[in-house]
PDB file of C-alpha atoms in Angstrom:
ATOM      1  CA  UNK A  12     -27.929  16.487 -32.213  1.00 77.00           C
ATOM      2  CA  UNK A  13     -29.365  15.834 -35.616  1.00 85.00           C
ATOM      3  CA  UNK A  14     -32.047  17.478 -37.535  1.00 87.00           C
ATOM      4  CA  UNK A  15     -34.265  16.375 -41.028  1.00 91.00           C
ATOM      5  CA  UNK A  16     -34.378  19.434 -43.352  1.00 91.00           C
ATOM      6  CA  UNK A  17     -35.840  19.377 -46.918  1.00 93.00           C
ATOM      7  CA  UNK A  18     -32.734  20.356 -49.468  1.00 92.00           C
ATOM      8  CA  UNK A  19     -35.073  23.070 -51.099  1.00 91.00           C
ATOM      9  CA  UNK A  20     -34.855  24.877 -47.551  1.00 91.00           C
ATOM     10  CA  UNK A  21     -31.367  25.391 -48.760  1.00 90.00           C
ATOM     11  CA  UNK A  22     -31.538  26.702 -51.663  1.00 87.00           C
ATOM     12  CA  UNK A  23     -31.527  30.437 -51.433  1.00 85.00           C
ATOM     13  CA  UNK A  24     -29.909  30.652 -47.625  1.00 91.00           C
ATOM     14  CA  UNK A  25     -27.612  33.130 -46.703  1.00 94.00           C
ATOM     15  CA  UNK A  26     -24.015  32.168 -46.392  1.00 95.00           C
ATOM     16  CA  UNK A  27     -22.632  34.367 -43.283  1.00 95.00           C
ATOM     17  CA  UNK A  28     -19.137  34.707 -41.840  1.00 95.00           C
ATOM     18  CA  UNK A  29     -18.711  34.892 -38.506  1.00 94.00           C
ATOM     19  CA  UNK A  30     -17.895  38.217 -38.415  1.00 93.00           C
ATOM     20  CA  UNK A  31     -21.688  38.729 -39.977  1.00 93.00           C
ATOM     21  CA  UNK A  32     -20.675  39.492 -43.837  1.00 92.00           C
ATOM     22  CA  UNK A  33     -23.490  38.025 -46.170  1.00 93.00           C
ATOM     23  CA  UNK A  34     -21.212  36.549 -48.964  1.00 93.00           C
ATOM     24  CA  UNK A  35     -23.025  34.603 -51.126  1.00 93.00           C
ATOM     25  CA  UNK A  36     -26.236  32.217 -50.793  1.00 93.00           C
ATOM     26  CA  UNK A  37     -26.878  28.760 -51.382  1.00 94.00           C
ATOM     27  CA  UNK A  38     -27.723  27.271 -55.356  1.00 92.00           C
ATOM     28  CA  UNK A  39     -27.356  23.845 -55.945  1.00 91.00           C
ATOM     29  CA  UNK A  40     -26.394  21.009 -52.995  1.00 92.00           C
ATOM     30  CA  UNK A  41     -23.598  18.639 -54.209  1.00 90.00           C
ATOM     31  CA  UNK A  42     -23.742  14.916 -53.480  1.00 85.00           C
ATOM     32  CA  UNK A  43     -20.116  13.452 -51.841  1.00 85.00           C
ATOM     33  CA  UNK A  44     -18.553  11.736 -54.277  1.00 77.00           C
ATOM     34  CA  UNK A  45     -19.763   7.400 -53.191  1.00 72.00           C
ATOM     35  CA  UNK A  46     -23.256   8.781 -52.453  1.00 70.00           C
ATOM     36  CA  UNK A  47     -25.173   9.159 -49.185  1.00 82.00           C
ATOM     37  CA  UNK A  48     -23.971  12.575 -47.949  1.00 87.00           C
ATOM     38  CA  UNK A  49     -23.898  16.004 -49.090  1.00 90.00           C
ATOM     39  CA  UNK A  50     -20.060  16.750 -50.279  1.00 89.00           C
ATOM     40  CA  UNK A  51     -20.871  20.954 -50.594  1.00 92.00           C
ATOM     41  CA  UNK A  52     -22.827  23.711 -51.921  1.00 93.00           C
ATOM     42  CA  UNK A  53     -22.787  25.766 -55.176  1.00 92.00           C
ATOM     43  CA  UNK A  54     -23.356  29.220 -54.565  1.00 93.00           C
ATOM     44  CA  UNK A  55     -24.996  32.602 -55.914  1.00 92.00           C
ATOM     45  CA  UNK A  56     -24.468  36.262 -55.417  1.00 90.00           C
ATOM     46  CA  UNK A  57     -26.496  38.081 -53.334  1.00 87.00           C
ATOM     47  CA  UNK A  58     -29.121  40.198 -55.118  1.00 81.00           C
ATOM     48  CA  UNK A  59     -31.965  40.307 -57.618  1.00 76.00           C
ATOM     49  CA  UNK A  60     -29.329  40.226 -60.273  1.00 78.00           C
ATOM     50  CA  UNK A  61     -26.587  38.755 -59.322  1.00 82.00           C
ATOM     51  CA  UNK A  62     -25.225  35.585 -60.984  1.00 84.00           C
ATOM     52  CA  UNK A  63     -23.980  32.209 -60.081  1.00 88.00           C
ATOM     53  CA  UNK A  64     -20.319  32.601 -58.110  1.00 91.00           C
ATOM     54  CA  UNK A  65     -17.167  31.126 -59.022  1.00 92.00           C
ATOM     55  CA  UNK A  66     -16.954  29.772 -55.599  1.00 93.00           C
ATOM     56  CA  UNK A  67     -18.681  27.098 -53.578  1.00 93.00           C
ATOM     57  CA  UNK A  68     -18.260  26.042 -50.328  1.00 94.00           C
ATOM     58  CA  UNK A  69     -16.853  21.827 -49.638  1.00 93.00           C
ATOM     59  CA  UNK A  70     -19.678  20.447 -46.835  1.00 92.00           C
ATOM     60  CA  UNK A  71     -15.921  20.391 -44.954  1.00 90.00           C
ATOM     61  CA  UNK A  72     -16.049  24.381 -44.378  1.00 92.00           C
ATOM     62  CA  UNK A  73     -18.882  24.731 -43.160  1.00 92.00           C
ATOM     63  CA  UNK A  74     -19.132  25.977 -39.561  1.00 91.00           C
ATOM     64  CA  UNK A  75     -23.127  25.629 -38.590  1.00 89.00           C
ATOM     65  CA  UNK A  76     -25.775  24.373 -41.072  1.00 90.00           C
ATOM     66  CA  UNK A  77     -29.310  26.404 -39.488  1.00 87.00           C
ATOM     67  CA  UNK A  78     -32.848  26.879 -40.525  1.00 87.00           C
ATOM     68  CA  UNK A  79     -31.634  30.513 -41.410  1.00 92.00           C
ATOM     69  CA  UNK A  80     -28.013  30.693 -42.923  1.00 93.00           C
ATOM     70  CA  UNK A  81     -25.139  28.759 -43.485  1.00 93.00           C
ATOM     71  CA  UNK A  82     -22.479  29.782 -41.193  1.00 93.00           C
ATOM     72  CA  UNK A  83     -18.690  29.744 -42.198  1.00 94.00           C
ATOM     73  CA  UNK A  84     -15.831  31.178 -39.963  1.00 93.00           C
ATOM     74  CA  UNK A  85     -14.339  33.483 -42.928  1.00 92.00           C
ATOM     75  CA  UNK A  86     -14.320  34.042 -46.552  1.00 91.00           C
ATOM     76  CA  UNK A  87     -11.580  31.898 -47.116  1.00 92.00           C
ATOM     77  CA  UNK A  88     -13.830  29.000 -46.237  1.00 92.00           C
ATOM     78  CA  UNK A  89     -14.902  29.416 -50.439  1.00 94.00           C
ATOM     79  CA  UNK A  90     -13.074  27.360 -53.082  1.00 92.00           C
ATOM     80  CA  UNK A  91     -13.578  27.155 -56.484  1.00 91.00           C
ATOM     81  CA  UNK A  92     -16.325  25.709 -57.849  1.00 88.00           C
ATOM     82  CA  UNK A  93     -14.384  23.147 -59.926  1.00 87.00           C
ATOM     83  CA  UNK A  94     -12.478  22.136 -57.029  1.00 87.00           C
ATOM     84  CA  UNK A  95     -15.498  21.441 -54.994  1.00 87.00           C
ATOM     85  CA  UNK A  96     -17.147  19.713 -57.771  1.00 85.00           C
ATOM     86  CA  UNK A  97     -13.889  17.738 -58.840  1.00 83.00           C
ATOM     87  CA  UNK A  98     -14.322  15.910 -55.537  1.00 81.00           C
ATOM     88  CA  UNK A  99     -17.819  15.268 -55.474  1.00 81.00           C
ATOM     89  CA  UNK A 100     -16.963  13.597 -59.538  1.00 76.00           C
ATOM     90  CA  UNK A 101     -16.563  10.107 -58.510  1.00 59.00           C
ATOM     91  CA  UNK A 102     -19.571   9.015 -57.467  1.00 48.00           C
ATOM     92  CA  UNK A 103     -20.154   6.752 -60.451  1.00 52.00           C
ATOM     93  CA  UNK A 104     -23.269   8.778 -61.556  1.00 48.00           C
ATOM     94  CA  UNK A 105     -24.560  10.218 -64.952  1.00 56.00           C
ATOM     95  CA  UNK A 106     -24.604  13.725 -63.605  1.00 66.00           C
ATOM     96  CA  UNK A 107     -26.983  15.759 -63.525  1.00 80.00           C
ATOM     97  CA  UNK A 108     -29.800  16.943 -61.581  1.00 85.00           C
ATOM     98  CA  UNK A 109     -32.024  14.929 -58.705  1.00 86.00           C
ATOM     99  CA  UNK A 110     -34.995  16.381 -58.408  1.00 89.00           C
ATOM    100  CA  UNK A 111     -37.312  15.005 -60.976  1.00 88.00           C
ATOM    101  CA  UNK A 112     -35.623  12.119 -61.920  1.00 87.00           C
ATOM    102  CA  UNK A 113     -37.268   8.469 -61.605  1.00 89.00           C
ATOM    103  CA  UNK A 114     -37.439   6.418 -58.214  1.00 90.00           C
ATOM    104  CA  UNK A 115     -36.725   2.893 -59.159  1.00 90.00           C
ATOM    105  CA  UNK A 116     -37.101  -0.244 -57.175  1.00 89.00           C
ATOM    106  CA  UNK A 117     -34.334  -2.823 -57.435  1.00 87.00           C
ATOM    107  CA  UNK A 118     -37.527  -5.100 -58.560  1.00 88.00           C
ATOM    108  CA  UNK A 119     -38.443  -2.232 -61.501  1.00 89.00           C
ATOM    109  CA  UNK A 120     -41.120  -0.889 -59.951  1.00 90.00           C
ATOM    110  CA  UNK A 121     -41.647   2.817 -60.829  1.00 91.00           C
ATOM    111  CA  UNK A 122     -42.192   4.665 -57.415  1.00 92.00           C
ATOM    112  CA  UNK A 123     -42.698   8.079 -58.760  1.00 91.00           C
ATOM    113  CA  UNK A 124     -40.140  11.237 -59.420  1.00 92.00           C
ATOM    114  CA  UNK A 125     -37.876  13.411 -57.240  1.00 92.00           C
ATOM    115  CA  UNK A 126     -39.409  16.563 -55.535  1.00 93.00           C
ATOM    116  CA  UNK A 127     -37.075  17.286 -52.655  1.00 93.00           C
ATOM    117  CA  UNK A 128     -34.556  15.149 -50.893  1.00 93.00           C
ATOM    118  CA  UNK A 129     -34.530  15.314 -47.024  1.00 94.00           C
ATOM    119  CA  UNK A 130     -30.889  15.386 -45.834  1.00 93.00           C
ATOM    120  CA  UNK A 131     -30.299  14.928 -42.061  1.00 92.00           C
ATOM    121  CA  UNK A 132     -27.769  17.411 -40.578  1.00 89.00           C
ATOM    122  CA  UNK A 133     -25.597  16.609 -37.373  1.00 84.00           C
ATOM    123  CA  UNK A 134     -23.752  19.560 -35.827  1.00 70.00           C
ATOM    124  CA  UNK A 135     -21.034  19.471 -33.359  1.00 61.00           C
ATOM    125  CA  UNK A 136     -17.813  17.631 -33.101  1.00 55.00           C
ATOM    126  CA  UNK A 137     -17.463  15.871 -37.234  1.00 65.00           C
ATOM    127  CA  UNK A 138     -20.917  17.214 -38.487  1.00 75.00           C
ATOM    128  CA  UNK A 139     -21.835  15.230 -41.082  1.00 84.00           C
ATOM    129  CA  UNK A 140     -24.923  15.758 -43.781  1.00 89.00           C
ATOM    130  CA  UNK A 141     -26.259  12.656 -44.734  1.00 89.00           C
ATOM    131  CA  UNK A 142     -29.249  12.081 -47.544  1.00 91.00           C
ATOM    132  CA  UNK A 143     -31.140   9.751 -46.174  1.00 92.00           C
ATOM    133  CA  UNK A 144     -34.283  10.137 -48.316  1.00 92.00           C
ATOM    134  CA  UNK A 145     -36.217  11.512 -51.273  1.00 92.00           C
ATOM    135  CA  UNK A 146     -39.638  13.157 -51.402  1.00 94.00           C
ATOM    136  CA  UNK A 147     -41.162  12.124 -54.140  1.00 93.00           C
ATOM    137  CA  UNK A 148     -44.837  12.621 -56.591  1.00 93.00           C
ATOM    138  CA  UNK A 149     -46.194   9.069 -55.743  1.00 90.00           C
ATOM    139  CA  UNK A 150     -47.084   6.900 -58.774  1.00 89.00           C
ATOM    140  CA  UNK A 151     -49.833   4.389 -58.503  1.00 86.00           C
ATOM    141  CA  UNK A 152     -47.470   1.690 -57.110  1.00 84.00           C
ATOM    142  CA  UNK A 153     -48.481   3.010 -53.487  1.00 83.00           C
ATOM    143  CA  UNK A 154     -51.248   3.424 -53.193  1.00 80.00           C
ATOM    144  CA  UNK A 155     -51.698   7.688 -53.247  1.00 78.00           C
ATOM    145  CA  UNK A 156     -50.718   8.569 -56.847  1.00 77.00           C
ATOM    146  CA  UNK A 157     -49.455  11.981 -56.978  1.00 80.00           C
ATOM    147  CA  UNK A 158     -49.255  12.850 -53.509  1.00 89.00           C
ATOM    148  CA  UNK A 159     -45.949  13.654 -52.206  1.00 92.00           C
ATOM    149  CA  UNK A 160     -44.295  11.201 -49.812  1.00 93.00           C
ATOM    150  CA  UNK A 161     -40.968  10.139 -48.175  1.00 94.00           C
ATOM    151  CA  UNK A 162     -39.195   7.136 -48.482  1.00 93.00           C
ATOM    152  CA  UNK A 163     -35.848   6.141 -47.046  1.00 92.00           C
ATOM    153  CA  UNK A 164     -32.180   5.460 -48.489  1.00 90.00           C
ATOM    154  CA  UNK A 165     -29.659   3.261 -47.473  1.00 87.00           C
ATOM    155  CA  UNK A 166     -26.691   4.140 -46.319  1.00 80.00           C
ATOM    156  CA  UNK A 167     -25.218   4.035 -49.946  1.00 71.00           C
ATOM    157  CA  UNK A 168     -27.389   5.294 -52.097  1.00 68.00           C
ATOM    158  CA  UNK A 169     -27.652   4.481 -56.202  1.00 63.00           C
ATOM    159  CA  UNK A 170     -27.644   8.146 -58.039  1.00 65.00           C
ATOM    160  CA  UNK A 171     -27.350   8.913 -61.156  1.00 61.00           C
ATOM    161  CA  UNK A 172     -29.049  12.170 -63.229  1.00 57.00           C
ATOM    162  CA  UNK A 173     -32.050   9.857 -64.391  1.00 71.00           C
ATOM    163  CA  UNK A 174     -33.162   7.146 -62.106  1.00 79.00           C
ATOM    164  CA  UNK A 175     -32.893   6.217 -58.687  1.00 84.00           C
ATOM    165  CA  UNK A 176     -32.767   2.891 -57.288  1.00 86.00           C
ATOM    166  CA  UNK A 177     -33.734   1.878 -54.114  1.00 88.00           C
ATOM    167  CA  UNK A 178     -34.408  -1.426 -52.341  1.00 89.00           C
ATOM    168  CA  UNK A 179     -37.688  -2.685 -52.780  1.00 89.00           C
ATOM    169  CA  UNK A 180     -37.909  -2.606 -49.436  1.00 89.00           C
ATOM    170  CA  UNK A 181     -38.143   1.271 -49.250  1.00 89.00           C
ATOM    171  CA  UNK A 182     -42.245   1.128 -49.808  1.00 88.00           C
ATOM    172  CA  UNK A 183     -42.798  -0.908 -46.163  1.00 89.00           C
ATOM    173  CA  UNK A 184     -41.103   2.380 -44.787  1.00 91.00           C
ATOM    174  CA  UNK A 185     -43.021   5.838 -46.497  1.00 90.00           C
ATOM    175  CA  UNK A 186     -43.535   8.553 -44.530  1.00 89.00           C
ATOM    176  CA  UNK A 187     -45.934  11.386 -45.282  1.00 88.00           C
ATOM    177  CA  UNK A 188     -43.972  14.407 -43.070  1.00 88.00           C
ATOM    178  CA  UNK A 189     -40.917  14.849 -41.687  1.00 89.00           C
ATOM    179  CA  UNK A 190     -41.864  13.837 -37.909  1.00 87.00           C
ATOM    180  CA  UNK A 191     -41.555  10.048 -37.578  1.00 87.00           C
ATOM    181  CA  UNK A 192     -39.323   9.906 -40.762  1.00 91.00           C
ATOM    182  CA  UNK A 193     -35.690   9.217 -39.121  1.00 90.00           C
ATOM    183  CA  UNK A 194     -37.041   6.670 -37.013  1.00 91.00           C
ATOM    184  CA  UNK A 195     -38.321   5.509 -40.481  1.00 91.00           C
ATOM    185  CA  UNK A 196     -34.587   5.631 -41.916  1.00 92.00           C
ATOM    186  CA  UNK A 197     -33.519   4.239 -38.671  1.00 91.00           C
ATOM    187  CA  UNK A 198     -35.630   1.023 -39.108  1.00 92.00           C
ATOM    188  CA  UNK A 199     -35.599   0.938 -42.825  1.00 92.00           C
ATOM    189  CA  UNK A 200     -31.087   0.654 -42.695  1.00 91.00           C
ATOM    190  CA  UNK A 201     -31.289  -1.360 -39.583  1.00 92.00           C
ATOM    191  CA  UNK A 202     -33.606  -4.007 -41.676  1.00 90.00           C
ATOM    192  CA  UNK A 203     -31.459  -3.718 -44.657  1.00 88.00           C
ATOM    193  CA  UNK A 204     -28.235  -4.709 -42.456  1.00 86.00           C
ATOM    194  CA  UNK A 205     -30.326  -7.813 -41.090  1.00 88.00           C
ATOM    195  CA  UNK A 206     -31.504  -8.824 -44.252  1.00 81.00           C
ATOM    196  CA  UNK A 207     -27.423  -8.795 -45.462  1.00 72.00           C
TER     197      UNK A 207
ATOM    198  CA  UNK B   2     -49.835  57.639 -84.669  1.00 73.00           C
ATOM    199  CA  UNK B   3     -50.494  60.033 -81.631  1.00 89.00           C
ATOM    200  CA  UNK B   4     -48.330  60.541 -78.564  1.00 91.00           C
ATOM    201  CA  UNK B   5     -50.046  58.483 -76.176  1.00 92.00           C
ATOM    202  CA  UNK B   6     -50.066  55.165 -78.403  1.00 93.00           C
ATOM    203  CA  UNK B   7     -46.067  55.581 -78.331  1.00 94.00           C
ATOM    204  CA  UNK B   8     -46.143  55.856 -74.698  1.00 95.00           C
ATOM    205  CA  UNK B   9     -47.754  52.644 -74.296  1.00 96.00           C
ATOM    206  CA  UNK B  10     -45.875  50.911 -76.398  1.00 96.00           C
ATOM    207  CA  UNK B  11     -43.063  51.526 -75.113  1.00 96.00           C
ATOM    208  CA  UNK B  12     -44.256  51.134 -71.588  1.00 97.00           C
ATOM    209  CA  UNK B  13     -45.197  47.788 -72.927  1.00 97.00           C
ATOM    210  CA  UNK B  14     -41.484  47.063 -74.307  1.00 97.00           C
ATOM    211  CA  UNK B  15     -40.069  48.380 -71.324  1.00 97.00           C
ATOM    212  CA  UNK B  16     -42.167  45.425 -68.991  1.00 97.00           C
ATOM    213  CA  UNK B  17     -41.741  42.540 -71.701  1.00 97.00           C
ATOM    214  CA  UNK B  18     -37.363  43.541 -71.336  1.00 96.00           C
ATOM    215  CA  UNK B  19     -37.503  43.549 -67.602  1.00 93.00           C
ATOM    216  CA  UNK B  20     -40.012  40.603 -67.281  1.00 94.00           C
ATOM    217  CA  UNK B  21     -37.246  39.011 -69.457  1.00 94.00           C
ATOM    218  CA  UNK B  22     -34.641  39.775 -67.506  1.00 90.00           C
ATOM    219  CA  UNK B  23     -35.870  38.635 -63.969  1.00 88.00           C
ATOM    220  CA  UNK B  24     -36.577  35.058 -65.806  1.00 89.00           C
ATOM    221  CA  UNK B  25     -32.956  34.839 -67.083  1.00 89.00           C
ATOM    222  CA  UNK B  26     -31.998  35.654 -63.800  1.00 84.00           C
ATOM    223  CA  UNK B  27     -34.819  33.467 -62.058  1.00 84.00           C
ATOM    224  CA  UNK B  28     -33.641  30.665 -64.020  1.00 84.00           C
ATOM    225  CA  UNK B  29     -29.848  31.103 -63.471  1.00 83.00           C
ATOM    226  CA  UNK B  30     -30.225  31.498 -60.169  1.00 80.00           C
ATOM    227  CA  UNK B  31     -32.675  28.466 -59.430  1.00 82.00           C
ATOM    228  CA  UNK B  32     -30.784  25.406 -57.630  1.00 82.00           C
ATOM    229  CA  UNK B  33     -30.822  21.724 -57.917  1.00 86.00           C
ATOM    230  CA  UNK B  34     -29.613  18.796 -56.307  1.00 87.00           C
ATOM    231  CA  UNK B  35     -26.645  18.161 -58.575  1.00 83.00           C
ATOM    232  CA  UNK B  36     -25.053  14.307 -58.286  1.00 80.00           C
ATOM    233  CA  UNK B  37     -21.755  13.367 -60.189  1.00 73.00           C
ATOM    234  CA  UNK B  38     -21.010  17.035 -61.871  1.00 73.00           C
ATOM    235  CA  UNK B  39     -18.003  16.044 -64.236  1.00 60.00           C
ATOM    236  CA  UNK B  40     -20.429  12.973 -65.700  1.00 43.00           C
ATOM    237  CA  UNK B  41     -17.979   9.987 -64.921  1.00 38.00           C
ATOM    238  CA  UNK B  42     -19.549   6.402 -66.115  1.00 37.00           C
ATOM    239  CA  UNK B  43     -23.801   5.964 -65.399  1.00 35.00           C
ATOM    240  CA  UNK B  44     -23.759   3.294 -62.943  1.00 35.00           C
ATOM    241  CA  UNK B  45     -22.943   2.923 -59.563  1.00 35.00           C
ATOM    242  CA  UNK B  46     -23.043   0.147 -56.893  1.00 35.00           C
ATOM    243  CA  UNK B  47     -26.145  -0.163 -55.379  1.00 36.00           C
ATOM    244  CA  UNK B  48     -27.585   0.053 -52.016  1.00 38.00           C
ATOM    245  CA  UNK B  49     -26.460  -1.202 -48.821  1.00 37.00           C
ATOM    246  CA  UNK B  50     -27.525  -4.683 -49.192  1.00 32.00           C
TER     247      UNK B  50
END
């Protein structure tokens, strides 16, 4: 079973053990090093004043991704942060931060910045977390400037910490809400492998 | 100056220090969606083509 979720419905979720200790919540979400999936979580303390944690949790160690909390089997499901992020350092990237960075086409066309990414989580068996799209502030190049819509990614995915590039081919497949979208991604990829 | 003048100034430090505070903390706290964290070389392959 899979299931589209925006990445800022993450941010801020519990991460609970399964013996029901709150240990820490969610930060910042980690792109895999090579792009296309998300490789683990940064984490906070819990509480109005508690700071980011030493610890993250590897995408690996995580036990049940839900629309309430992120469910790990103990404590010892944390690393350290730098370990975490040490794998996730190879993507090929800048660095840096997503959201609100420029959408690219391959042709140079400026599609409009980052907002939200839309990851899609499959649970069971070897649950993966792929990111198979960005929500972004449309620009003028289609056709709703400054509305917010979806567009697909490939499989592999071009990332760095200031723009984004995506096939040109990513504008025949917006999406305006989350309903609809995979089959959007679906068709998008499957065109994308044809085209190859 | 009388009494109540102190009061509200410091009432008024009081809120600008804990204002303060819950934006340090707002801002520490706030996440992203971090790609590449050491900052290896800017380019990568692109897409599945």
């Amino acid at each position: 079973m899979t299931r589209l979720m925006r990445t800022s419905k993450l941010a801020k979720l519990p991460v609970v053990t399964m013996g029901g200790e709150d240990v820490a919540q969610i930060k910042d979400v980690v792109y895999a090093a090579g792009g296309g999936q998300v490789g683990g979580f940064t984490l906070a303390g819990r509480g109005l004043f508690a700071g980011p944690l030493k610890q993250a949790l590897a995408w690996t160690s995580v036990a049940s991704l839900g629309a309430d909390a992120v469910m790990i089997t103990d404590e010892g499901a944390l690393e350290s942060t730098g370990a975490v992020l040490d794998r996730s350092a190879s993507s090929g990237g800048s660095g840096g931060n997503v959201l609100g960075s420029q959408v690219l086409t391959d042709a140079g066309v400026d599609l409009g910045k980052v907002v939200d990414v839309i990851i899609e989580v499959s649970q069971g068996g070897e649950g993966q977390c792929d990111v198979v799209g960005y929500e972004i502030e449309a620009s003028e190049a289609l056709g709703s400037s400054g509305t917010d819509v979806l567009i697909p990614l490939p499989d592999t995915i071009s990332v760095s910490g200031e723009h984004l590039i995506v096939p040109a081919s990513a504008k025949d497949f917006v999406g305006h809400d989350l309903a609809g979208f995979g089959a959007a991604v679906e068709q998008f990829r499957a065109q994308l492998k044809a085209d190859r | 100056m009388t009494w109540w003048v102190w009061l509200i100034v410091i009432v008024v430090v009081v809120l600008l220090l804990v204002g303060a505070v819950l934006a340090i903390q707002a801002r520490r706290r706030r996440g992203g969606v971090i790609v590449d964290p050491a900052g290896s070389p800017r380019t990568k392959g692109g897409g599945d083509r």
